[in-house]
């Protein structure tokens, strides 16, 4: 008897649950923003109509397999560290790999499918990679000049390349000793308003200036003095932070453009949460918050982009989901390799 009543109650609950409009609306997982326009009376307030909630970031591949030939020696191989992909994904965006040695018209096509670009670290500063990175930088500036808000995030080598493009001097970078070490960031700004740090929690900013939460791995960089002496560079970039290398020489660790959504890091914001290839990479909760807050900022910039993919099917066919990363075990843990 008691079990019959129990079964009846269960059936009743099930009927109520199946009939619930909230459950029905869950079925409406369509591949556009219609879910935000639900009119069942249970919908949440609409997000900001000025923002785009399906942003895609293009990441330029870098020559080589990224792990000294352990995964591929193909001369035309190029790679993206999986940490960069996850960094972008953690901010709420998808990734399209822009393969540096693919035909230029395909690269241009891909740039019309994305809402921002990321330049990874690496070593290549000449040849086709240099030319393609420069072309992409020019396109980013042109998109912004034409009224789109199209962000660019440049990491390590990416920062060095931007300095070379902007100054039109391929010898602009100086030798620094910033290899494989975590460091603090010394803030050069009196307030974070209007910068990439504006929504970082104040306690985290304090910790970033005192604790080693920024992973460095570079041989070159730009000193504040070198930047100030170059009018093209000093009118383009505002210095947000500096860091001393192992010789106690200061280099610019973070810079942001005055008039473009362009941010440049000599350090690696993507590594703290997603890269285990070196024991020096900080993985404390605060270090991971640095990764998360940086990713949130970058993708919040991409959501302001007015670009929409003109060909959604082509967009899907280019997404990183069509590729699998390979496990390298050291150096970069995982890399996407394109051959
Ligand atoms: C690439 O070449 C190096 C040096 O010859 C060799 O040790 C390595 O196994 C090669 N890698 C692959 C994936 O074949
Ligand atoms: C931040 O800057 C914006 C303009 O850049 C200004 O309108 C706003 O009042 C500033 N907020 C603070 C807290 O300084
Ligand atoms: C790399 O070389 C292989 C073999 O020659 C070729 O099939 C492939 O299309 C090339 N890939 C790129 C990105 O150039």
Short mmCIF file of C-alpha atoms and ligand atoms in Angstrom, two decimals:
data_model
loop_
_atom_site.label_atom_id
_atom_site.label_comp_id
_atom_site.label_asym_id
_atom_site.label_seq_id
_atom_site.Cartn_x
_atom_site.Cartn_y
_atom_site.Cartn_z
CA UNK A 1 0.00 0.00 0.00
CA UNK A 2 2.66 2.48 1.09
CA UNK A 3 4.75 1.63 -1.98
CA UNK A 4 1.73 2.24 -4.26
CA UNK A 5 1.30 5.72 -2.82
CA UNK A 6 5.01 6.28 -3.28
CA UNK A 7 4.85 5.22 -6.92
CA UNK A 8 1.83 7.47 -7.50
CA UNK A 9 3.64 10.44 -5.99
CA UNK A 10 6.65 9.73 -8.16
CA UNK A 11 4.47 9.61 -11.29
CA UNK A 12 2.81 12.87 -10.29
CA UNK A 13 6.16 14.54 -9.76
CA UNK A 14 7.38 13.23 -13.12
CA UNK A 15 4.25 14.58 -14.85
CA UNK A 16 4.76 18.01 -13.28
CA UNK A 17 8.44 17.96 -14.22
CA UNK A 18 7.79 16.96 -17.86
CA UNK A 19 5.06 19.59 -18.14
CA UNK A 20 7.27 22.35 -16.81
CA UNK A 21 7.92 25.12 -19.36
CA UNK A 22 11.51 25.40 -18.12
CA UNK A 23 12.17 21.85 -19.24
CA UNK A 24 10.59 22.57 -22.63
CA UNK A 25 12.76 25.62 -23.14
CA UNK A 26 15.83 23.49 -22.49
CA UNK A 27 14.96 21.59 -25.65
CA UNK A 28 15.34 24.78 -27.66
CA UNK A 29 19.12 24.57 -27.89
CA UNK A 30 19.38 26.04 -31.35
CA UNK A 31 22.52 27.20 -33.09
CA UNK A 32 21.77 30.91 -32.84
CA UNK A 33 20.94 33.48 -30.22
CA UNK A 34 17.21 32.63 -30.22
CA UNK A 35 17.49 31.09 -26.75
CA UNK A 36 17.95 34.61 -25.40
CA UNK A 37 14.64 35.65 -26.98
CA UNK A 38 12.49 33.04 -25.23
CA UNK A 39 9.05 34.51 -24.47
CA UNK A 40 7.72 31.83 -22.15
CA UNK A 41 7.55 34.18 -19.22
CA UNK A 42 10.41 32.36 -17.51
CA UNK A 43 13.21 33.87 -19.58
CA UNK A 44 16.13 35.65 -17.99
CA UNK A 45 16.76 39.31 -18.79
CA UNK A 46 18.32 39.73 -22.24
CA UNK A 47 22.05 40.23 -22.29
CA UNK A 48 23.42 43.43 -23.78
CA UNK A 49 22.13 43.63 -27.39
CA UNK A 50 25.25 45.54 -28.38
CA UNK A 51 27.48 42.58 -27.59
CA UNK A 52 28.05 39.42 -29.61
CA UNK A 53 27.86 36.24 -27.58
CA UNK A 54 29.32 33.81 -30.12
CA UNK A 55 32.79 35.30 -30.63
CA UNK A 56 35.52 33.40 -32.46
CA UNK A 57 39.26 34.07 -32.18
CA UNK A 58 41.80 33.36 -34.90
CA UNK A 59 45.11 32.01 -33.60
CA UNK A 60 48.09 32.19 -35.96
CA UNK A 61 50.12 28.98 -36.07
CA UNK A 62 53.88 29.17 -35.53
CA UNK A 63 56.45 27.25 -37.64
CA UNK A 64 57.57 23.84 -36.38
CA UNK A 65 55.91 21.31 -34.10
CA UNK A 66 56.64 23.45 -31.01
CA UNK A 67 58.43 20.59 -29.26
CA UNK A 68 61.79 20.33 -31.05
CA UNK A 69 60.75 17.66 -33.53
CA UNK A 70 59.45 15.21 -30.96
CA UNK A 71 56.07 15.11 -32.69
CA UNK A 72 56.80 16.12 -36.27
CA UNK A 73 59.83 17.01 -38.39
CA UNK A 74 57.75 17.99 -41.42
CA UNK A 75 59.33 21.13 -42.88
CA UNK A 76 55.93 22.72 -43.39
CA UNK A 77 54.57 21.80 -39.95
CA UNK A 78 53.25 24.58 -37.74
CA UNK A 79 51.64 24.56 -34.32
CA UNK A 80 49.43 26.18 -31.72
CA UNK A 81 50.02 25.34 -28.04
CA UNK A 82 46.82 23.83 -26.65
CA UNK A 83 47.14 26.25 -23.70
CA UNK A 84 46.39 29.18 -26.04
CA UNK A 85 43.28 27.44 -27.35
CA UNK A 86 42.04 26.67 -23.85
CA UNK A 87 42.79 30.23 -22.73
CA UNK A 88 40.49 31.57 -25.45
CA UNK A 89 37.85 28.93 -24.79
CA UNK A 90 37.90 29.66 -21.06
CA UNK A 91 36.97 33.27 -21.83
CA UNK A 92 33.91 32.10 -23.76
CA UNK A 93 35.02 32.01 -27.40
CA UNK A 94 35.79 29.44 -30.06
CA UNK A 95 39.03 29.19 -32.04
CA UNK A 96 39.88 29.06 -35.72
CA UNK A 97 43.51 28.17 -36.47
CA UNK A 98 45.06 30.52 -39.03
CA UNK A 99 47.73 28.35 -40.59
CA UNK A 100 50.61 30.62 -41.50
CA UNK A 101 51.64 28.74 -44.65
CA UNK A 102 48.18 28.28 -46.13
CA UNK A 103 47.11 30.40 -49.11
CA UNK A 104 46.73 34.10 -48.32
CA UNK A 105 43.16 34.25 -49.61
CA UNK A 106 42.18 31.53 -47.12
CA UNK A 107 43.82 33.51 -44.32
CA UNK A 108 41.85 36.62 -45.35
CA UNK A 109 38.66 34.52 -45.52
CA UNK A 110 39.28 33.24 -41.98
CA UNK A 111 39.92 36.76 -40.69
CA UNK A 112 36.40 37.60 -41.89
CA UNK A 113 34.97 34.78 -39.76
CA UNK A 114 36.58 35.81 -36.48
CA UNK A 115 36.16 38.60 -33.92
CA UNK A 116 39.78 38.94 -32.82
CA UNK A 117 43.25 37.44 -33.19
CA UNK A 118 45.86 35.93 -30.87
CA UNK A 119 49.58 35.83 -31.69
CA UNK A 120 51.36 33.12 -29.69
CA UNK A 121 54.89 32.96 -28.34
CA UNK A 122 57.70 31.33 -30.32
CA UNK A 123 60.95 32.29 -32.04
CA UNK A 124 60.28 33.00 -35.75
CA UNK A 125 61.07 36.60 -36.71
CA UNK A 126 61.77 36.29 -40.41
CA UNK A 127 60.38 34.78 -43.59
CA UNK A 128 56.82 33.84 -44.34
CA UNK A 129 55.75 33.77 -40.70
CA UNK A 130 56.96 37.36 -40.19
CA UNK A 131 55.23 38.50 -43.39
CA UNK A 132 51.93 36.84 -42.49
CA UNK A 133 51.95 38.14 -38.90
CA UNK A 134 52.63 41.65 -40.26
CA UNK A 135 49.81 41.37 -42.79
CA UNK A 136 47.43 40.22 -40.05
CA UNK A 137 48.47 43.14 -37.83
CA UNK A 138 47.76 45.55 -40.68
CA UNK A 139 44.35 43.95 -41.24
CA UNK A 140 43.55 44.21 -37.51
CA UNK A 141 44.33 47.94 -37.58
CA UNK A 142 42.32 48.39 -40.79
CA UNK A 143 39.29 46.61 -39.33
CA UNK A 144 39.40 48.90 -36.33
CA UNK A 145 39.92 51.98 -38.50
CA UNK A 146 36.84 50.90 -40.48
CA UNK A 147 34.76 50.92 -37.29
CA UNK A 148 34.87 47.34 -36.02
CA UNK A 149 36.17 46.68 -32.52
CA UNK A 150 38.54 43.84 -33.39
CA UNK A 151 40.98 42.95 -30.60
CA UNK A 152 44.48 41.52 -30.91
CA UNK A 153 46.29 39.82 -28.05
CA UNK A 154 50.02 39.26 -28.59
CA UNK A 155 52.09 37.01 -26.32
CA UNK A 156 55.89 37.11 -25.97
CA UNK A 157 57.19 36.75 -29.56
CA UNK A 158 53.89 38.37 -30.57
CA UNK A 159 54.81 41.50 -28.56
CA UNK A 160 58.31 41.55 -30.06
CA UNK A 161 56.86 41.30 -33.59
CA UNK A 162 54.39 44.13 -32.95
CA UNK A 163 57.28 46.29 -31.70
CA UNK A 164 59.18 45.53 -34.91
CA UNK A 165 56.17 46.26 -37.16
CA UNK A 166 55.22 49.50 -35.40
CA UNK A 167 58.76 50.90 -35.16
CA UNK A 168 59.59 49.60 -38.65
CA UNK A 169 62.84 48.45 -37.13
CA UNK A 170 63.53 44.73 -36.97
CA UNK A 171 66.38 45.35 -34.52
CA UNK A 172 64.25 47.28 -32.02
CA UNK A 173 64.19 44.48 -29.43
CA UNK A 174 66.94 44.28 -26.82
CA UNK A 175 68.52 41.27 -25.18
CA UNK A 176 66.94 40.44 -21.82
CA UNK A 177 67.39 37.55 -19.47
CA UNK A 178 63.84 36.43 -18.86
CA UNK A 179 64.09 32.72 -19.45
CA UNK A 180 61.84 30.23 -17.69
CA UNK A 181 61.01 32.13 -14.53
CA UNK A 182 57.97 33.48 -12.77
CA UNK A 183 58.03 37.15 -11.80
CA UNK A 184 56.07 40.04 -10.36
CA UNK A 185 54.60 42.82 -12.48
CA UNK A 186 55.37 46.42 -11.49
CA UNK A 187 52.47 48.66 -12.44
CA UNK A 188 53.36 51.85 -14.34
CA UNK A 189 49.80 53.16 -14.23
CA UNK A 190 48.17 54.96 -11.33
CA UNK A 191 44.72 53.58 -12.14
CA UNK A 192 43.56 50.52 -14.02
CA UNK A 193 40.48 52.23 -15.45
CA UNK A 194 40.38 51.89 -19.22
CA UNK A 195 43.05 49.17 -19.26
CA UNK A 196 42.98 45.40 -19.47
CA UNK A 197 43.36 45.31 -15.68
CA UNK A 198 40.23 47.38 -15.03
CA UNK A 199 38.08 44.49 -13.80
CA UNK A 200 40.86 42.54 -12.07
CA UNK A 201 40.02 42.25 -8.36
CA UNK A 202 42.11 44.80 -6.39
CA UNK A 203 43.53 42.09 -4.10
CA UNK A 204 44.80 40.22 -7.16
CA UNK A 205 46.48 43.33 -8.59
CA UNK A 206 48.28 43.82 -5.29
CA UNK A 207 49.42 40.20 -5.30
CA UNK A 208 50.60 40.44 -8.92
CA UNK A 209 52.91 43.28 -7.89
CA UNK A 210 54.34 41.31 -4.94
CA UNK A 211 54.16 37.62 -5.81
CA UNK A 212 55.53 35.75 -8.81
CA UNK A 213 52.29 35.19 -10.73
CA UNK A 214 53.53 35.97 -14.26
CA UNK A 215 55.40 33.29 -16.20
CA UNK A 216 58.30 34.69 -18.23
CA UNK A 217 60.23 32.88 -20.93
CA UNK A 218 62.01 35.18 -23.34
CA UNK A 219 65.44 36.33 -24.53
CA UNK A 220 64.33 39.69 -25.90
CA UNK A 221 62.11 42.58 -25.00
CA UNK A 222 61.74 46.34 -25.03
CA UNK A 223 62.94 48.62 -22.23
CA UNK A 224 60.76 51.59 -21.23
CA UNK A 225 63.64 53.83 -22.39
CA UNK A 226 63.77 52.22 -25.84
CA UNK A 227 60.02 52.68 -26.20
CA UNK A 228 60.13 56.34 -25.13
CA UNK A 229 62.92 57.02 -27.62
CA UNK A 230 60.85 55.67 -30.50
CA UNK A 231 57.95 57.99 -31.27
CA UNK A 232 56.03 55.40 -33.30
CA UNK A 233 56.16 52.92 -30.42
CA UNK A 234 55.55 55.42 -27.62
CA UNK A 235 52.54 56.90 -29.37
CA UNK A 236 51.11 53.44 -30.04
CA UNK A 237 51.66 51.66 -26.72
CA UNK A 238 50.98 52.68 -23.16
CA UNK A 239 53.20 50.83 -20.68
CA UNK A 240 51.04 49.04 -18.13
CA UNK A 241 53.69 47.03 -16.29
CA UNK A 242 57.44 46.49 -16.25
CA UNK A 243 59.48 43.61 -14.86
CA UNK A 244 63.16 43.30 -13.98
CA UNK A 245 65.08 40.46 -15.66
CA UNK A 246 67.71 38.36 -13.83
CA UNK A 247 70.27 41.18 -14.45
CA UNK A 248 67.88 43.66 -12.82
CA UNK A 249 67.21 45.38 -16.15
CA UNK A 250 63.60 46.52 -16.63
CA UNK A 251 61.63 45.53 -19.67
CA UNK A 252 58.02 46.24 -20.55
CA UNK A 253 56.03 43.22 -19.43
CA UNK A 254 52.55 44.45 -20.39
CA UNK A 255 51.51 47.13 -22.88
CA UNK A 256 48.21 48.25 -24.31
CA UNK A 257 47.56 50.38 -27.37
CA UNK A 258 46.14 53.87 -26.81
CA UNK A 259 43.84 53.85 -29.82
CA UNK A 260 43.31 50.20 -30.70
CA UNK A 261 42.11 47.13 -28.78
CA UNK A 262 45.63 45.69 -28.94
CA UNK A 263 47.25 44.21 -25.84
CA UNK A 264 50.75 42.81 -25.62
CA UNK A 265 52.38 40.60 -23.01
CA UNK A 266 56.04 39.73 -22.71
CA UNK A 267 54.85 37.15 -20.14
CA UNK A 268 52.44 34.27 -20.71
CA UNK A 269 48.96 34.83 -19.25
CA UNK A 270 47.75 31.55 -20.83
CA UNK A 271 50.17 29.26 -19.03
CA UNK A 272 49.19 29.46 -15.33
CA UNK A 273 45.98 27.49 -15.76
CA UNK A 274 46.83 25.40 -18.80
CA UNK A 275 50.51 24.61 -19.16
CA UNK A 276 52.44 22.11 -17.03
CA UNK A 277 55.50 21.76 -19.27
CA UNK A 278 57.84 23.63 -16.92
CA UNK A 279 58.05 23.46 -13.14
CA UNK A 280 58.46 27.25 -12.96
CA UNK A 281 54.91 27.96 -14.12
CA UNK A 282 52.87 29.22 -11.14
CA UNK A 283 49.68 27.25 -10.51
CA UNK A 284 48.37 28.77 -7.26
CA UNK A 285 44.74 29.83 -7.15
CA UNK A 286 45.89 33.45 -7.56
CA UNK A 287 48.02 32.49 -10.56
CA UNK A 288 45.02 30.80 -12.14
CA UNK A 289 42.92 33.91 -11.43
CA UNK A 290 45.47 35.89 -13.47
CA UNK A 291 44.84 33.58 -16.44
CA UNK A 292 41.08 33.75 -15.97
CA UNK A 293 40.88 37.52 -15.61
CA UNK A 294 43.07 38.04 -18.68
CA UNK A 295 40.98 35.64 -20.76
CA UNK A 296 37.79 37.34 -19.57
CA UNK A 297 39.13 40.73 -20.62
CA UNK A 298 40.27 39.57 -24.05
CA UNK A 299 37.00 37.86 -24.90
CA UNK A 300 34.96 40.76 -23.48
CA UNK A 301 36.76 42.85 -26.10
CA UNK A 302 35.92 40.31 -28.83
CA UNK A 303 32.22 40.46 -27.86
CA UNK A 304 32.27 44.14 -28.87
CA UNK A 305 33.19 43.16 -32.43
CA UNK A 306 30.51 43.86 -35.02
CA UNK A 307 31.76 41.13 -37.40
CA UNK A 308 29.38 38.26 -38.01
CA UNK A 309 30.31 35.15 -40.01
CA UNK A 310 28.83 35.53 -43.48
CA UNK A 311 29.09 31.76 -43.98
CA UNK A 312 28.23 29.82 -40.77
CA UNK A 313 28.92 26.45 -42.42
CA UNK A 314 32.39 27.54 -43.42
CA UNK A 315 32.89 28.81 -39.87
CA UNK A 316 32.14 25.35 -38.47
CA UNK A 317 34.48 23.68 -40.96
CA UNK A 318 37.41 25.86 -39.85
CA UNK A 319 36.94 25.54 -36.08
CA UNK A 320 39.73 24.00 -34.00
CA UNK A 321 37.29 21.20 -33.12
CA UNK A 322 38.21 19.68 -36.49
CA UNK A 323 41.74 19.07 -35.14
CA UNK A 324 43.15 17.06 -32.27
CA UNK A 325 46.06 18.17 -30.10
CA UNK A 326 48.99 15.79 -29.61
CA UNK A 327 50.55 15.10 -26.24
CA UNK A 328 54.22 16.06 -26.09
CA UNK A 329 54.97 15.27 -22.44
CA UNK A 330 57.38 18.16 -21.90
CA UNK A 331 57.87 21.68 -23.22
CA UNK A 332 54.31 22.38 -24.27
CA UNK A 333 52.20 19.58 -22.83
CA UNK A 334 49.86 19.49 -25.78
CA UNK A 335 50.11 21.08 -29.20
CA UNK A 336 47.93 21.27 -32.26
CA UNK A 337 50.13 20.48 -35.24
CA UNK A 338 49.20 21.40 -38.79
CA UNK A 339 50.97 19.76 -41.72
C1 LIG B 1 62.79 14.27 -35.73
O1 LIG B 1 64.19 14.26 -35.93
C2 LIG B 1 64.93 14.00 -34.75
C3 LIG B 1 66.42 14.14 -35.08
O2 LIG B 1 66.74 13.39 -36.20
C4 LIG B 1 64.58 12.60 -34.21
O3 LIG B 1 65.28 12.36 -33.02
C5 LIG B 1 63.08 12.57 -33.93
O4 LIG B 1 62.68 11.27 -33.52
C6 LIG B 1 62.28 12.95 -35.18
N1 LIG B 1 60.90 13.08 -34.82
C7 LIG B 1 59.93 12.37 -35.37
C8 LIG B 1 58.53 12.64 -34.88
O5 LIG B 1 60.12 11.53 -36.23
C1 LIG B 2 36.83 55.46 -15.96
O1 LIG B 2 37.05 56.08 -17.19
C2 LIG B 2 35.87 56.47 -17.85
C3 LIG B 2 36.25 57.03 -19.20
O2 LIG B 2 37.42 56.43 -19.69
C4 LIG B 2 35.13 57.48 -17.02
O3 LIG B 2 33.92 57.82 -17.62
C5 LIG B 2 34.86 56.92 -15.63
O4 LIG B 2 34.29 57.87 -14.81
C6 LIG B 2 36.15 56.41 -15.01
N1 LIG B 2 35.84 55.76 -13.75
C7 LIG B 2 36.59 55.92 -12.66
C8 LIG B 2 36.16 55.13 -11.47
O5 LIG B 2 37.55 56.63 -12.65
C1 LIG B 3 52.76 20.09 -46.17
O1 LIG B 3 53.36 19.15 -47.02
C2 LIG B 3 52.53 18.05 -47.31
C3 LIG B 3 53.35 17.03 -48.10
O2 LIG B 3 54.08 17.65 -49.14
C4 LIG B 3 51.31 18.55 -48.10
O3 LIG B 3 50.43 17.48 -48.39
C5 LIG B 3 50.56 19.58 -47.23
O4 LIG B 3 49.49 20.16 -47.96
C6 LIG B 3 51.51 20.69 -46.80
N1 LIG B 3 50.81 21.53 -45.85
C7 LIG B 3 50.90 22.86 -45.81
C8 LIG B 3 50.12 23.55 -44.73
O5 LIG B 3 51.58 23.50 -46.60
#
